[in-house]
Short mmCIF file of C-alpha atoms in Angstrom, two decimals:
data_model
loop_
_atom_site.label_atom_id
_atom_site.label_comp_id
_atom_site.label_asym_id
_atom_site.label_seq_id
_atom_site.Cartn_x
_atom_site.Cartn_y
_atom_site.Cartn_z
CA MET M 1 19.16 -3.29 30.50
CA GLU M 2 22.85 -4.23 28.98
CA LYS M 3 23.61 -2.62 26.10
CA ASN M 4 24.42 -5.38 23.76
CA TYR M 5 20.93 -6.38 24.55
CA LEU M 6 18.89 -3.24 23.95
CA LYS M 7 20.89 -2.94 20.80
CA PHE M 8 19.36 -7.25 19.88
CA LEU M 9 15.66 -5.26 21.07
CA VAL M 10 15.98 -2.55 18.42
CA SER M 11 17.51 -4.18 15.80
CA GLU M 12 14.58 -6.85 16.28
CA LEU M 13 12.34 -3.94 16.02
CA ILE M 14 13.58 -2.96 12.57
CA PHE M 15 13.06 -6.00 11.42
CA VAL M 16 9.30 -6.06 12.00
CA ARG M 17 8.65 -2.88 10.18
CA GLU M 18 11.17 -3.94 7.58
CA ASP M 19 9.25 -6.95 7.07
CA THR M 20 5.81 -5.35 6.91
CA LEU M 21 6.35 -3.44 5.01
CA ILE M 22 8.44 -5.16 2.00
CA ASN M 23 6.63 -8.20 2.94
CA LEU M 24 3.45 -8.74 5.30
CA ILE M 25 1.36 -5.20 3.71
CA PRO M 26 2.10 -6.34 -0.04
CA LYS M 27 1.00 -9.62 0.34
CA THR M 28 -2.02 -9.08 2.55
CA GLU M 29 -3.19 -5.94 -0.35
CA LYS M 30 -2.51 -8.77 -2.69
CA LYS M 31 -5.17 -11.55 -1.18
CA TYR M 32 -7.30 -8.53 -0.68
CA ARG M 33 -7.56 -7.28 -4.17
CA GLU M 34 -7.67 -10.85 -5.60
CA ILE M 35 -11.62 -11.32 -3.65
CA PHE M 36 -12.43 -7.50 -3.49
CA GLY M 37 -10.11 -5.14 -6.53
CA ASP M 38 -12.74 -6.36 -10.07
CA LEU M 39 -15.92 -4.96 -8.33
CA GLU M 40 -14.59 -2.41 -6.35
CA ASN M 41 -12.89 -1.11 -9.26
CA TYR M 42 -15.78 -0.85 -10.25
CA VAL M 43 -17.37 1.11 -7.73
CA ASP M 44 -14.55 3.71 -7.74
CA THR M 45 -14.86 3.75 -12.04
CA LEU M 46 -18.56 4.62 -11.89
CA ASN M 47 -18.30 6.88 -9.09
CA LEU M 48 -15.93 9.03 -11.05
CA ASN M 49 -17.67 8.76 -14.06
CA ILE M 50 -21.30 10.20 -11.79
CA ARG M 51 -19.01 13.07 -10.63
CA LYS M 52 -17.68 13.97 -13.82
CA LEU M 53 -21.26 13.78 -15.14
CA ARG M 54 -21.78 16.08 -12.42
CA ARG M 55 -19.37 18.62 -13.42
CA ASN M 56 -20.66 17.86 -17.23
CA LEU M 57 -24.32 19.08 -16.04
CA LYS M 58 -22.42 22.54 -14.32
CA LEU M 59 -20.61 23.70 -17.31
CA LEU M 60 -23.52 24.05 -19.64
CA ASP M 61 -24.64 26.54 -17.87
CA LYS M 62 -21.84 28.46 -19.38
CA PHE M 63 -20.38 26.70 -22.40
CA SER M 64 -22.09 24.70 -25.38
CA PRO M 65 -22.59 20.87 -25.10
CA ASP M 66 -18.63 19.88 -26.73
CA LEU M 67 -16.90 22.39 -24.48
CA ALA M 68 -18.57 21.44 -21.27
CA LYS M 69 -18.22 17.57 -21.85
CA LYS M 70 -14.03 18.64 -22.57
CA LYS M 71 -13.58 20.96 -19.96
CA ALA M 72 -14.97 17.80 -17.24
CA GLU M 73 -13.29 14.96 -18.98
CA GLU M 74 -9.99 17.54 -18.67
CA GLU M 75 -11.02 18.14 -14.80
CA PHE M 76 -11.67 14.70 -14.44
CA GLU M 77 -8.18 13.16 -16.77
CA ARG M 78 -6.07 12.71 -13.93
CA ASP M 79 -8.53 11.25 -11.70
CA PHE M 80 -9.52 8.19 -14.19
CA GLU M 81 -5.71 7.93 -15.09
CA GLU M 82 -4.64 7.02 -10.82
CA LEU M 83 -7.34 4.49 -10.82
CA ARG M 84 -6.00 3.41 -13.82
CA GLU M 85 -2.86 2.78 -12.34
CA ASP M 86 -4.52 1.18 -9.04
CA GLU M 87 -6.06 -1.37 -11.12
CA ASN M 88 -2.52 -2.39 -12.49
CA PHE M 89 -1.50 -3.21 -9.16
CA ASP M 90 1.35 -6.21 -9.20
CA SER M 91 2.31 -7.18 -6.08
CA GLN M 92 5.30 -10.04 -5.67
CA SER M 93 4.22 -12.73 -2.67
CA ARG M 94 7.35 -15.09 -2.19
CA ASP M 95 6.20 -18.31 -2.30
CA LEU M 96 9.34 -20.00 -0.27
CA ASP M 97 9.04 -23.56 2.37
CA GLU M 98 8.55 -22.86 5.55
CA ASP M 99 12.43 -24.06 6.03
CA LYS M 100 13.77 -21.33 3.92
CA LEU M 101 11.69 -18.82 4.21
CA ARG M 102 13.01 -18.84 7.82
CA GLU M 103 17.19 -18.98 7.26
CA VAL M 104 16.16 -15.46 4.46
CA GLU M 105 14.66 -13.79 7.94
CA ASP M 106 17.72 -14.78 10.14
CA LEU M 107 20.11 -13.89 7.45
CA PHE M 108 18.22 -10.52 7.36
CA ARG M 109 18.01 -10.25 10.70
CA GLN M 110 22.22 -10.18 10.97
CA ALA M 111 22.42 -7.92 8.17
CA ILE M 112 20.15 -5.45 9.90
CA PHE M 113 22.03 -6.07 13.43
CA TYR M 114 25.51 -5.73 11.99
CA TYR M 115 24.78 -3.36 8.53
CA SER M 116 21.51 -1.03 9.63
CA PRO M 117 22.57 2.85 9.51
CA LYS M 118 20.58 3.14 12.45
CA LEU M 119 22.67 1.17 14.31
CA ASN M 120 26.37 1.20 12.43
CA ASP M 121 28.24 3.79 10.80
CA PHE M 122 26.92 2.42 7.49
CA SER M 123 25.14 3.98 4.35
CA ILE M 124 21.33 3.40 3.75
CA GLU M 125 22.02 2.77 -0.15
CA GLU M 126 24.50 0.47 0.73
CA PHE M 127 22.36 -1.57 3.20
CA ASP M 128 19.76 -0.69 0.38
CA GLN M 129 21.06 -4.13 -0.98
CA ALA M 130 20.23 -6.00 1.98
CA ARG M 131 16.55 -4.85 1.77
CA GLU M 132 16.84 -5.76 -2.02
CA ALA M 133 17.77 -9.88 -1.64
CA PHE M 134 15.49 -9.84 1.56
CA LYS M 135 12.51 -8.75 -0.32
CA LYS M 136 13.85 -11.11 -3.68
CA ALA M 137 14.13 -13.97 -0.94
CA ASP M 138 17.20 -13.86 -1.93
CA LYS M 139 19.21 -16.42 0.14
CA GLU M 140 22.30 -16.60 -1.44
CA GLY M 141 22.24 -12.51 -1.68
CA LEU M 142 22.14 -12.19 1.71
CA GLU M 143 24.75 -14.40 2.51
CA GLU M 144 27.26 -12.66 -0.28
CA PHE M 145 25.82 -9.05 1.68
CA LEU M 146 27.33 -10.40 5.49
CA LYS M 147 30.87 -11.38 4.49
CA LYS M 148 31.72 -7.46 3.86
CA ASP M 149 33.83 -5.60 6.50
CA LYS M 150 31.38 -4.56 10.10
CA PRO M 151 31.40 -1.39 10.10
CA ARG M 152 31.52 0.28 13.44
CA GLU M 153 28.63 0.42 15.71
CA LEU M 154 27.33 3.94 15.97
CA GLU M 155 27.93 5.58 19.35
CA MET M 156 24.38 5.28 21.77
CA THR M 157 23.51 5.33 25.52
CA ASN M 158 20.75 3.10 26.85
CA GLU M 159 18.74 6.01 26.84
CA GLN M 160 18.99 6.47 23.42
CA LEU M 161 18.28 3.02 22.10
CA GLU M 162 14.98 3.10 24.55
CA ILE M 163 13.60 6.40 22.82
CA MET M 164 14.75 4.37 19.45
CA ARG M 165 12.87 1.02 20.74
CA GLU M 166 9.70 3.36 21.92
CA ASP M 167 9.78 5.27 18.47
CA LEU M 168 9.50 1.96 16.69
CA GLU M 169 7.02 0.50 18.73
CA ILE M 170 5.03 3.17 17.94
CA GLU M 171 5.50 3.18 14.30
CA THR M 172 5.10 -0.27 13.91
CA SER M 173 1.82 -0.70 15.43
CA ILE M 174 0.60 2.20 13.74
CA LEU M 175 1.46 0.55 10.20
CA PHE M 176 -0.93 -2.54 12.05
CA GLU M 177 -3.76 -0.23 12.76
CA ARG M 178 -3.55 0.94 8.47
CA PHE M 179 -4.80 -0.80 5.62
CA PRO M 180 -4.43 -3.46 4.76
CA LEU M 181 -2.95 -5.49 7.88
CA ASN M 182 -6.41 -4.11 9.61
CA GLN M 183 -8.18 -6.37 6.93
CA LEU M 184 -6.20 -9.01 7.95
CA ASP M 185 -8.56 -10.70 9.79
CA MET M 186 -11.47 -10.36 7.63
CA LEU M 187 -8.97 -12.05 5.22
CA GLU M 188 -9.68 -15.71 6.85
CA ASP M 189 -13.39 -14.66 7.92
CA LYS M 190 -15.72 -16.13 4.85
CA GLU M 191 -19.07 -14.48 6.42
CA ALA M 192 -17.09 -11.07 6.60
CA ILE M 193 -15.98 -11.10 2.78
CA ASP M 194 -19.65 -12.06 1.93
CA PHE M 195 -20.86 -9.25 3.70
CA ASN M 196 -18.31 -6.75 2.24
CA LEU M 197 -18.66 -7.70 -1.44
CA ASN M 198 -22.74 -7.57 -1.26
CA ARG M 199 -21.73 -4.30 0.79
CA LEU M 200 -20.69 -3.71 -2.76
CA LYS M 201 -22.72 -4.61 -4.97
CA ASN M 202 -25.38 -2.89 -3.42
CA VAL M 203 -23.35 0.02 -3.64
CA TYR M 204 -22.66 -0.45 -7.35
CA GLU M 205 -26.21 -1.22 -8.41
CA GLU M 206 -27.12 1.96 -6.33
CA TYR M 207 -24.44 4.08 -8.71
CA GLN M 208 -25.78 2.64 -11.85
CA GLU M 209 -29.15 3.98 -11.14
CA ILE M 210 -27.62 7.47 -10.33
CA TYR M 211 -25.43 7.51 -13.30
CA GLY M 212 -28.76 6.10 -15.86
CA SER M 213 -30.41 9.34 -14.52
CA LEU M 214 -27.94 11.80 -14.17
CA GLY M 215 -27.08 10.93 -18.17
CA GLU M 216 -30.70 11.29 -19.41
CA GLU M 217 -30.69 14.88 -17.17
CA LEU M 218 -28.16 15.45 -19.01
CA ASN M 219 -29.60 14.55 -22.91
CA ILE M 220 -32.46 16.87 -21.87
CA LYS M 221 -30.18 19.53 -20.37
CA ILE M 222 -28.30 19.21 -23.69
CA ALA M 223 -31.42 19.29 -26.05
CA LYS M 224 -33.19 22.28 -24.46
CA LYS M 225 -29.76 24.28 -24.76
CA GLU M 226 -29.10 23.39 -28.66
CA THR M 227 -33.46 24.32 -29.02
CA THR M 228 -32.93 27.76 -27.69
CA SER M 229 -28.82 28.28 -29.10
#
């Protein structure tokens, strides 16, 4: 296989990887969160509160009610903070017409072929300018980037390019096996969406019952401890 054609195949795989990370994953995750996000967050929050209550109950064996509550809250503070950060997730989607999107993609493909640090003597920091322009669908920014002097191609044998191609194929397939890409089919299937929503609702109702019973158990334990102290 000709070396230049191998370089083209590798650059195409680099494009697929970049497009997946920059565009497809955030877009898919945004759609997933629009459908399931609120309910999933309620379930996760309730689950954390259940775990905190159980910890509070255990700490009551050693500490006063106020101190046990404080220690339980401190132990779970980071978990709740991470949940709040997840709740504030924001994904920028690119609403472009098909023609402009193809133009932007073609320009980024050129940027990869001629400037990607994997294939050319070009710095990662400088190439990030092209990645950022692609992320923003900035056609003019990519056109300006392509005016840069073309760097020297890295000296690689056909065998090295073949290995790089195989590695990129494996890496890309792993990306597609991970969430949220494994949810793509479900997001187009109304029955699957309804099934998942019902599943989340059932879990939420089950957690509500557990949380209520643990709350009662905690109140009883606190009352007993206060009367014996």
